[in-house]
Every structure is written in C-alpha cells, then in structure tokens.
Short mmCIF file of C-alpha atoms in Angstrom, two decimals:
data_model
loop_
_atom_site.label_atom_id
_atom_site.label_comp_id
_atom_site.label_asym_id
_atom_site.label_seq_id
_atom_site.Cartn_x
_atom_site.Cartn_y
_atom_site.Cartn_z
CA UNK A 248 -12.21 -1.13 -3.10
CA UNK A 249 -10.59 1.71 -1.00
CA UNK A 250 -11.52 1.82 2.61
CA UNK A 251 -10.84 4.02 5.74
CA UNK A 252 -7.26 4.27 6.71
CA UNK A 253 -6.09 5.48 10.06
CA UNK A 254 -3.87 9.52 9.66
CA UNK A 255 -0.02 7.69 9.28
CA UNK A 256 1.29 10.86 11.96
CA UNK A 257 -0.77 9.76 14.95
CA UNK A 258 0.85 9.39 18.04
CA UNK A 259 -1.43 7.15 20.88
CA UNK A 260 -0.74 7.33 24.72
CA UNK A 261 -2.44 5.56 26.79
CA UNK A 262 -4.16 7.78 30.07
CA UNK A 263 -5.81 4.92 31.83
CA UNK A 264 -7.55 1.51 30.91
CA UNK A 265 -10.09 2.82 29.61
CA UNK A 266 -9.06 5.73 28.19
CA UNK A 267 -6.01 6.95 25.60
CA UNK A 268 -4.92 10.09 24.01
CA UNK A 269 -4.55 10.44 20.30
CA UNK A 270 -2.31 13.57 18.88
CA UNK A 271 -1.55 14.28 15.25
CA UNK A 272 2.17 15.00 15.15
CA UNK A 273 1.91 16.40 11.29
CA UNK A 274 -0.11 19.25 12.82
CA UNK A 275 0.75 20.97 15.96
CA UNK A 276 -2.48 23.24 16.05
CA UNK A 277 -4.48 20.06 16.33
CA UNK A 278 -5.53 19.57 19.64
CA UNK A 279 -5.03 16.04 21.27
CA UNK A 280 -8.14 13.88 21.76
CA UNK A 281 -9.06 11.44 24.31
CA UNK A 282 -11.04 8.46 22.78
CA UNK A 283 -11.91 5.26 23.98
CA UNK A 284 -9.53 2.30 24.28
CA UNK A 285 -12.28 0.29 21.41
CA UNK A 286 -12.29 3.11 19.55
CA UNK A 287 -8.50 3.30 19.47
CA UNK A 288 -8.12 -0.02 18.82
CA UNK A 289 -10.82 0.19 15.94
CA UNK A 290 -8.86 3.04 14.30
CA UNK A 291 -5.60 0.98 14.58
CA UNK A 292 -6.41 -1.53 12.54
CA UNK A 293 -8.31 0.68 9.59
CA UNK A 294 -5.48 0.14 7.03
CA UNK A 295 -7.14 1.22 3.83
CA UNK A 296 -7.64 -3.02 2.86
CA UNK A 297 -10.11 -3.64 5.44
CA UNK A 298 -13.34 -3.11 5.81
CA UNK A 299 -14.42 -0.61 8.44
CA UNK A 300 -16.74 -3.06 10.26
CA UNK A 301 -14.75 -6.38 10.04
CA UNK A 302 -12.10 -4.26 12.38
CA UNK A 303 -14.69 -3.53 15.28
CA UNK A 304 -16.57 -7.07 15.48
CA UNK A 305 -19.44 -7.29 17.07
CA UNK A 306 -20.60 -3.34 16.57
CA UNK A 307 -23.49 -2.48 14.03
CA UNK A 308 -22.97 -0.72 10.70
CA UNK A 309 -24.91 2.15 11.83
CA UNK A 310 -22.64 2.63 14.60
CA UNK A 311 -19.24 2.30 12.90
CA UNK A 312 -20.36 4.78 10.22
CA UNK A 313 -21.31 7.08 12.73
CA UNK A 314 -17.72 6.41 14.73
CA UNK A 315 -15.63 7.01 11.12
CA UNK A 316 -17.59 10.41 11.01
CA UNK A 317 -16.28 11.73 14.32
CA UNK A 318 -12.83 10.40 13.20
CA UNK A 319 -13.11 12.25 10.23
CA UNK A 320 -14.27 15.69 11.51
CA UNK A 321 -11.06 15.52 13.94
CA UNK A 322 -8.79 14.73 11.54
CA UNK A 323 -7.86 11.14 12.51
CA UNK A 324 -8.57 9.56 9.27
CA UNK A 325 -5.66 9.89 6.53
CA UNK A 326 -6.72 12.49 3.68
CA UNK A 327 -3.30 12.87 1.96
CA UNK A 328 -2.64 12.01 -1.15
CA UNK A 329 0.39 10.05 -1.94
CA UNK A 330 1.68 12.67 -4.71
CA UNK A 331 1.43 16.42 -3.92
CA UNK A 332 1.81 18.88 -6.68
CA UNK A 333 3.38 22.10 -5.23
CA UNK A 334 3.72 24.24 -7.85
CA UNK A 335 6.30 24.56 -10.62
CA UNK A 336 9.36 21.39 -10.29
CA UNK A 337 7.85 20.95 -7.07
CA UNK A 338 6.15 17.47 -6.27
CA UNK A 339 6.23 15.18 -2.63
CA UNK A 340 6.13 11.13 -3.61
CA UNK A 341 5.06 9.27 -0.20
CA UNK A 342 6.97 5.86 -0.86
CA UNK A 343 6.44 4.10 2.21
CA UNK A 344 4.23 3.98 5.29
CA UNK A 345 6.06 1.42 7.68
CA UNK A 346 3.95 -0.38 9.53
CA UNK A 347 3.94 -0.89 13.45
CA UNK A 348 4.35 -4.96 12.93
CA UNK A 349 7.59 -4.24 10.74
CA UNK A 350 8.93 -1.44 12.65
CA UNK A 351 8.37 -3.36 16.11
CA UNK A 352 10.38 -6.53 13.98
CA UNK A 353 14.33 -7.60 13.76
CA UNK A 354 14.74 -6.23 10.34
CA UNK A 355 15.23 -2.56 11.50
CA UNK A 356 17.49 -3.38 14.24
CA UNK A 357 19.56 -5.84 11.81
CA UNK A 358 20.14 -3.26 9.33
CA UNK A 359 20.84 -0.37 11.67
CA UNK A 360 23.69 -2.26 14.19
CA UNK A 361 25.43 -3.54 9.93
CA UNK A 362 25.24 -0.01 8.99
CA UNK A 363 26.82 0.84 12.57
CA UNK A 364 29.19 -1.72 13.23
CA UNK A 365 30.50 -1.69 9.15
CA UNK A 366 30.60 1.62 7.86
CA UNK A 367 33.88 2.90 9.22
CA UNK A 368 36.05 -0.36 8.29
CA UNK A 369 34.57 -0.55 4.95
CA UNK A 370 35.52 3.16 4.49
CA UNK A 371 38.59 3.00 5.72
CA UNK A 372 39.30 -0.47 3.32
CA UNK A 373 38.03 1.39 0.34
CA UNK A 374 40.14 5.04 0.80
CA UNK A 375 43.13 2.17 1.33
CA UNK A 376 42.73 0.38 -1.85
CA UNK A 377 42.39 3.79 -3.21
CA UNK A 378 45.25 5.61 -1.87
CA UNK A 379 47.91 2.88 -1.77
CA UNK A 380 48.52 2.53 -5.47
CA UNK A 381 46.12 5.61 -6.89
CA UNK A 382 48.14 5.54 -9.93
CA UNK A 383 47.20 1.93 -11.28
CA UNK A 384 43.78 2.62 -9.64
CA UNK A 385 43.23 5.40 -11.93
CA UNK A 386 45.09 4.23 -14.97
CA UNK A 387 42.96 1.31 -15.37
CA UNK A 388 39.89 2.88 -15.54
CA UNK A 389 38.22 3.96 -18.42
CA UNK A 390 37.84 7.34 -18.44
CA UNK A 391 33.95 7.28 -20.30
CA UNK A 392 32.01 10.91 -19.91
CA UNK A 393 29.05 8.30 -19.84
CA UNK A 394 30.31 6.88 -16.87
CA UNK A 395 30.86 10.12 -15.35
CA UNK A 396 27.46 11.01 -15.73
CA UNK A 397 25.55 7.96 -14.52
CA UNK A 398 27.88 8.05 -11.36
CA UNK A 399 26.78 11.70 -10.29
CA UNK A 400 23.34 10.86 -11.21
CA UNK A 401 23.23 7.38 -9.52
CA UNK A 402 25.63 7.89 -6.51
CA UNK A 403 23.72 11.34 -5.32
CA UNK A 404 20.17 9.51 -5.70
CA UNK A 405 21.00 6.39 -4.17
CA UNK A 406 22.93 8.37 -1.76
CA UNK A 407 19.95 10.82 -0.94
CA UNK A 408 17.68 7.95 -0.71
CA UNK A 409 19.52 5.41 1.61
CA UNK A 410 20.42 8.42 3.97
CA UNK A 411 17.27 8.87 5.30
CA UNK A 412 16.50 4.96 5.35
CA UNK A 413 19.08 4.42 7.50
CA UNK A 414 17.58 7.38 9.75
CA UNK A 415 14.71 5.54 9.38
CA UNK A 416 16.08 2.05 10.52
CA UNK A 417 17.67 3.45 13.05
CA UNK A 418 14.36 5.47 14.37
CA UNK A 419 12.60 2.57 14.43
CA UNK A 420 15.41 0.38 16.13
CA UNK A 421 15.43 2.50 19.13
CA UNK A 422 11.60 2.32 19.11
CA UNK A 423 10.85 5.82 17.49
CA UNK A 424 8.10 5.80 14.73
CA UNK A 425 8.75 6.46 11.86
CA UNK A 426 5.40 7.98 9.89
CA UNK A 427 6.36 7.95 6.55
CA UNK A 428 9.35 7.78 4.14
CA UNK A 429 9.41 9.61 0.66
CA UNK A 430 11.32 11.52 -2.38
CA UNK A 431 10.62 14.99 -3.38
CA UNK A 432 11.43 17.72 -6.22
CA UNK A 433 12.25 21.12 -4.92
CA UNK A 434 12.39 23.34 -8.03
CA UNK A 435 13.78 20.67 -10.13
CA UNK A 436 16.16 19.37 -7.22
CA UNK A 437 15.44 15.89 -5.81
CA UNK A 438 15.46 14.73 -2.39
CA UNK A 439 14.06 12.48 0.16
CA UNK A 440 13.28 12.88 3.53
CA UNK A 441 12.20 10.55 6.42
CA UNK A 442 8.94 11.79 8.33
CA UNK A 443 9.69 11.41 12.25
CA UNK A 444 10.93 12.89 14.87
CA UNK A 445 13.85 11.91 17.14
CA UNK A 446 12.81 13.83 20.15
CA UNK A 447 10.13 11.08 20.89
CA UNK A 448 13.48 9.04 21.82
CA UNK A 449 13.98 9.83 25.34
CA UNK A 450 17.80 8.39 25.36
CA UNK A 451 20.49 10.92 24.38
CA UNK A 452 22.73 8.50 22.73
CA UNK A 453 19.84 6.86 20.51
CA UNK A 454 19.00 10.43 19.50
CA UNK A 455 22.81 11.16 18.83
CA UNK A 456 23.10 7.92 16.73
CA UNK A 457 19.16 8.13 14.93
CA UNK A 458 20.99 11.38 13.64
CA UNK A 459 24.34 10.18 12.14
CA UNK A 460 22.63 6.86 10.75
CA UNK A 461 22.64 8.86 7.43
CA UNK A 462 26.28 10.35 7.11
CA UNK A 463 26.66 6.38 7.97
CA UNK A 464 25.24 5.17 5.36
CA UNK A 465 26.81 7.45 2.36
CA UNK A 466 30.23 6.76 4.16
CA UNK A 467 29.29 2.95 4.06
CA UNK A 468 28.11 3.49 -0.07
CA UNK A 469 30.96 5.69 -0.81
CA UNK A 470 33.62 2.59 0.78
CA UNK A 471 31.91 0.38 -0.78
CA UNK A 472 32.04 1.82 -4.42
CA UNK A 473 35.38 2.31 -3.82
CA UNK A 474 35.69 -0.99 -3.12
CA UNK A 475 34.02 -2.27 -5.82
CA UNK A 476 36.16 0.09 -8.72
CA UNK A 477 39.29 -1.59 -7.61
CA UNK A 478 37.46 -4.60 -8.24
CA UNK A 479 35.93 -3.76 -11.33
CA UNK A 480 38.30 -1.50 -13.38
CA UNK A 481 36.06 -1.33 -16.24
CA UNK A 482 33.44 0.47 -14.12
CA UNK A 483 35.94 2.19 -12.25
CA UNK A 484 34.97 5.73 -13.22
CA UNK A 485 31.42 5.28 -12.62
CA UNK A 486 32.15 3.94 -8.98
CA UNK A 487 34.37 6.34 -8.62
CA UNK A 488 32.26 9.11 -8.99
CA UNK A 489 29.48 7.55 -7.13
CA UNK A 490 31.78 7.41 -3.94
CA UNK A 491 33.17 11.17 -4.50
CA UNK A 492 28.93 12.04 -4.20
CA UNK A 493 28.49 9.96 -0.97
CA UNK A 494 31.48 11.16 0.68
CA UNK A 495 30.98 14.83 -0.30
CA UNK A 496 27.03 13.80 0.90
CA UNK A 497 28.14 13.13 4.14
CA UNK A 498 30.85 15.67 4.91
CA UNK A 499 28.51 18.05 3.84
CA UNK A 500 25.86 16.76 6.28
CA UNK A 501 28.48 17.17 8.92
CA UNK A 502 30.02 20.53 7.96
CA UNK A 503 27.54 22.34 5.97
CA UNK A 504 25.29 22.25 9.00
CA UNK A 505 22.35 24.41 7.80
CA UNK A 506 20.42 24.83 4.20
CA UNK A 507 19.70 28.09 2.53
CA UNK A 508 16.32 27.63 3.24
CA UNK A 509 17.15 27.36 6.85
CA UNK A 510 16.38 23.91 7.45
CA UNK A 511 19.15 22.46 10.19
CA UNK A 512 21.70 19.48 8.91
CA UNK A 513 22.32 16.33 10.59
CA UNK A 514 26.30 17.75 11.89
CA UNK A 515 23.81 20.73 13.64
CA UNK A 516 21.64 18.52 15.29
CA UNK A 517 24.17 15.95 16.30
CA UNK A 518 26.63 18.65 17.95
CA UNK A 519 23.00 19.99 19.57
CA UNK A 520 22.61 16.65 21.11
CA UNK A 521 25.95 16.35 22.24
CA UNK A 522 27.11 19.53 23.88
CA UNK A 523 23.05 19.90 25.50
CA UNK A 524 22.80 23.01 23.47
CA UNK A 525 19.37 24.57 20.99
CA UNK A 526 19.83 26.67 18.14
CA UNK A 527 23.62 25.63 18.12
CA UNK A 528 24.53 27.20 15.23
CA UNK A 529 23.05 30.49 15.91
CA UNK A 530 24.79 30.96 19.43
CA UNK A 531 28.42 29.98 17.84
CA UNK A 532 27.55 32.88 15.43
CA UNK A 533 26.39 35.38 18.46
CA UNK A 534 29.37 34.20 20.69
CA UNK A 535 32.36 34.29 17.84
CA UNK A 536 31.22 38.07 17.02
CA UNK A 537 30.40 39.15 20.71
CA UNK A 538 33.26 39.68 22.93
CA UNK A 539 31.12 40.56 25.94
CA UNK A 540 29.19 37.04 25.30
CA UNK A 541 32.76 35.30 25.27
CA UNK A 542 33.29 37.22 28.72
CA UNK A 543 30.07 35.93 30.21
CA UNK A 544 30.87 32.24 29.02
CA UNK A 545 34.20 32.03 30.61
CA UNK A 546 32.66 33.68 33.77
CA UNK A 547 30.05 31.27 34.30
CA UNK A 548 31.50 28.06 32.86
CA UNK A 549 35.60 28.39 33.55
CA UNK A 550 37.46 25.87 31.42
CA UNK A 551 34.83 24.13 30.32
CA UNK A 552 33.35 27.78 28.85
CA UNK A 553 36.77 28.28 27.21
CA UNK A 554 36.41 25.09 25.73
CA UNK A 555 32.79 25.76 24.39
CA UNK A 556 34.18 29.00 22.64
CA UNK A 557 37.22 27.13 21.47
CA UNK A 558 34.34 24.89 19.54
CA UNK A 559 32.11 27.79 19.06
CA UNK A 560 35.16 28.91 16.80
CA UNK A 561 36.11 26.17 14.84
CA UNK A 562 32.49 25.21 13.78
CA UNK A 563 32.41 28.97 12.48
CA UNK A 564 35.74 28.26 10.33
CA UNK A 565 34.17 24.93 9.11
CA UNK A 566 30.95 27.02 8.26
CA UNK A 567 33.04 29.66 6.04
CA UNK A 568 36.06 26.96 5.12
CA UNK A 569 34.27 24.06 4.10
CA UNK A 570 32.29 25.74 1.04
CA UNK A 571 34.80 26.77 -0.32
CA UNK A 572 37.50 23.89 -0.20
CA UNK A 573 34.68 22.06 -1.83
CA UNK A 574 33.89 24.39 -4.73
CA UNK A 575 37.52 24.56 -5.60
CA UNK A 576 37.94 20.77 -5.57
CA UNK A 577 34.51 20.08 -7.56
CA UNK A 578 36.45 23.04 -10.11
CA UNK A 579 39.81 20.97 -9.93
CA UNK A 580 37.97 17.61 -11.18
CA UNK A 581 35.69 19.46 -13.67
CA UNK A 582 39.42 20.62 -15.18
#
C-alpha cells in the first residue's frame, strides 16, 4: 500500500523553537510556509512506506487526515510521477531520491575526496601507457566495428550518468541536498541530470569543487579505460573508445561552456565562481566586441582589468576554437 510521501524539493529552516519555514525549491512562485515544529517533523518522516499516523504518535486519525489535507493544498506532499512523458523522444526517469540519513553518512564524502584525490594521477597513468608506446598499444588491439560501437554507446552513458553522481556526492559531502537524481530523453538524446542547487553551499571553494566533481569523474573513467586497454588488448578498442567519449565529455564541459538550448556548462559556472562574476559568458562576449567596455575595465580595475580582458579573450577563442578542433578530429577517426 502507497502512502503519503513528503515533496523530495523541500527546503526546512528553522525560525524559532517552535516554529520553521518550509519552501519548495522546484517552484519559485510557491510561497514559503511557516508550520509547526510537530508538523514538520510529521511531514519528515512521511516516506511513502509509512503510515501517515504511525509518524505523528499520539495524534488522532481525524486529525492527521485533516493535517495531510493542508499539506496537500500547499503543495508539500510529493505529486510527481517518477516517469514524465513530454512529448515525442522526450521522457524524465527519476532514479533516485537520496535520503537525508545517507546523504548526512560517510559514503558521500568517501567517494567524493577518491574521485578528488585520484582522478588526475589515474589520467595522467593512463594518457602515459597510451602515449609511450602508441604503436604496440594500437597494434594489438582488435580493430572490431562491434567494439567501436558498444564503446561510444557505453562510454557516453556511463559517462553521462557518473558525471552528475559525482556532482551529486560531492553536493552532499559539503552538506548541500541533493533532491533527486535521474536520466532523461531529449528528442531521442539521453542524459542525466542531478536535481540541486550549489548556491545553498555558502563556501566558494565547495561550490567551485561541487561543480568540477563531474569533468572529474569522466577524466577519472576515461584514465581508467585507458588503463584497462593496455591491460586488456583484446578489448582494447572498446576501452579505447569509451575513454575518447569521457575525455571529449569533459573537455567539452570545460570549453563548450553553454548548450544550444542555453542551459550554462559546468567550465561557465566554475570560471563564474572563480573570477566572482554572473552571466560570465555573456560579458566576455559584450567586452571582446566593445572597445569602449574594454576602456571602462582597464579604467576601473588597472592590471587586474587587463587581465580580466586578457581572459575575457581567450574564453571567446576557446568558444569559436574548440568546436571546431573537435569536429575535425571526430572526422579524422571516422576516416
């Protein structure tokens, strides 16, 4: 039997003893609402396995009915399904709704300082077992279109998928809640995406790192299928091409900086962070193309405004560069 189970996006904050403020971060139209500390405790612990009344002891039936109807009405209570039909190839898969005892727990924090404190050395191993005798590497590997195939397919999936669990390990590590985690088809493209948000961190660096957790991890999956086709020649080609997708998954995160839809990248957000500046992108755009703007910046900042142009410029390059370095390499291998 289903029961009652408490909206995943809620945010609590406590006002007082007595009294604490619920928000629904899905929905920014929703008002907040101040409730009770019993009632939010009660709607804490409705987890969709338990009845309604065993979670507020003590209270009649009548009465918790009639609290689950005010819940309801203000939108407190979850109503989402866990698949969402959008329309034509279009479909959101919920997969996960961490909750607060695991994210609170020593498994988040374990798996975000491994992906931290390993990703660069095994990447760095891997491109050197590559590199130093590419040749033999490549020569004894069978060269199966199979292979080929299965690598794209498996190295961009598992790629897509463990990028935003690491952002979601990391969230959670630095004490930011993660509300859900989930795949997605977009028109017949897949995806994933981890529901939270990293402003709720109030440390700079935590933000900065909640960010590149997922470039971390496909570096760390692309070193380690490298890695692993030295090791295993026979599978070579399909671990080959599962590293390519990670590595191209993550530089693109970096570089790319901003989907066609207009949906910011993780390199956007991260360079946001650091350099203290919104809508990063846009500005470089406005200052690169406005010699007046250039003027003002140097004015008012000195060196450090030359400097901020100086990057201003070379994000713009990587913007227009990096697109098309990539299309002629992905042209190179398909020859």
């Amino acid at each position: 039997m289903k029961y009652p189970k408490a909206n995943n996006y809620l945010v609590y904050k406590k006002v007082d003893d007595d009294w604490c403020r619920i928000r629904d971060y899905s929905d920014d139209k929703i008002s907040s609402l101040e409730v009770d500390m019993k009632t939010a405790r009660f709607l804490r612990r409705l987890d969709g396995k338990t009845s309604p009344i065993k979670c507020m002891p003590g209270t009649s039936a009548e009465e918790v009915r009639e609290i689950l109807r005010m819940l309801k009405r203000n939108g407190l209570l979850r109503t989402k399904k866990r698949v969402i039909w959008k329309g034509i190839g279009s479909v959101e898969v919920t997969l996960w709704i961490p909750g607060m005892k695991f994210q609170k727990s020593i498994y988040p924090k374990i798996f975000n300082w491994m992906l931290l404190l390993t990703w660069l050395p095994l990447l760095c191993a891997g491109l050197f077992l590559f590199l130093k005798d590419m040749g033999r590497y490549v020569e004894r590997m069978e060269w199966v279109d199979f292979q080929i195939l299965m690598g794209f397919i498996a190295g961009m999936l598992l790629g897509m998928l463990f990028h935003e669990i690491a952002h979601g390990s990391a969230s959670m590590s630095y004490g930011v809640k993660v509300f859900e985690l989930g795949i997605f088809l977009d028109f017949f493209m897949p995806g994933a995406y981890a529901a939270l948000d990293v402003q709720l961190s109030k440390n700079r660096w935590h933000r900065i790192q909640i960010l590149g957790a997922g470039v971390e991890a496909n570096f760390w999956i692309g070193g380690c299928c490298l890695v692993l086709g030295r090791c295993f020649p026979a599978l070579g080609c399909f671990f080959m091409m599962s590293a390519i997708c990670n590595i191209l998954l993550g530089m693109s995160n970096i570089c790319l900086w901003r989907l066609v839809g207009g949906a910011d990248l993780d390199g956007m957000l991260i360079f946001s962070e650091i350099l203290g500046v919104d809508n990063f992108l846009d500005k470089a755009r406005i200052t690169v193309f406005n010699k007046r703007k250039r003027r003002e910046i140097r004015a008012k900042l000195g060196m450090s405004g030359y400097a901020l142009i100086f990057v201003y410029r070379a994000i713009f390059l990587f913007q227009v560069l990096f697109p098309v370095s990539l299309v002629a390499n992905l042209a190179m291998i398909a020859m």
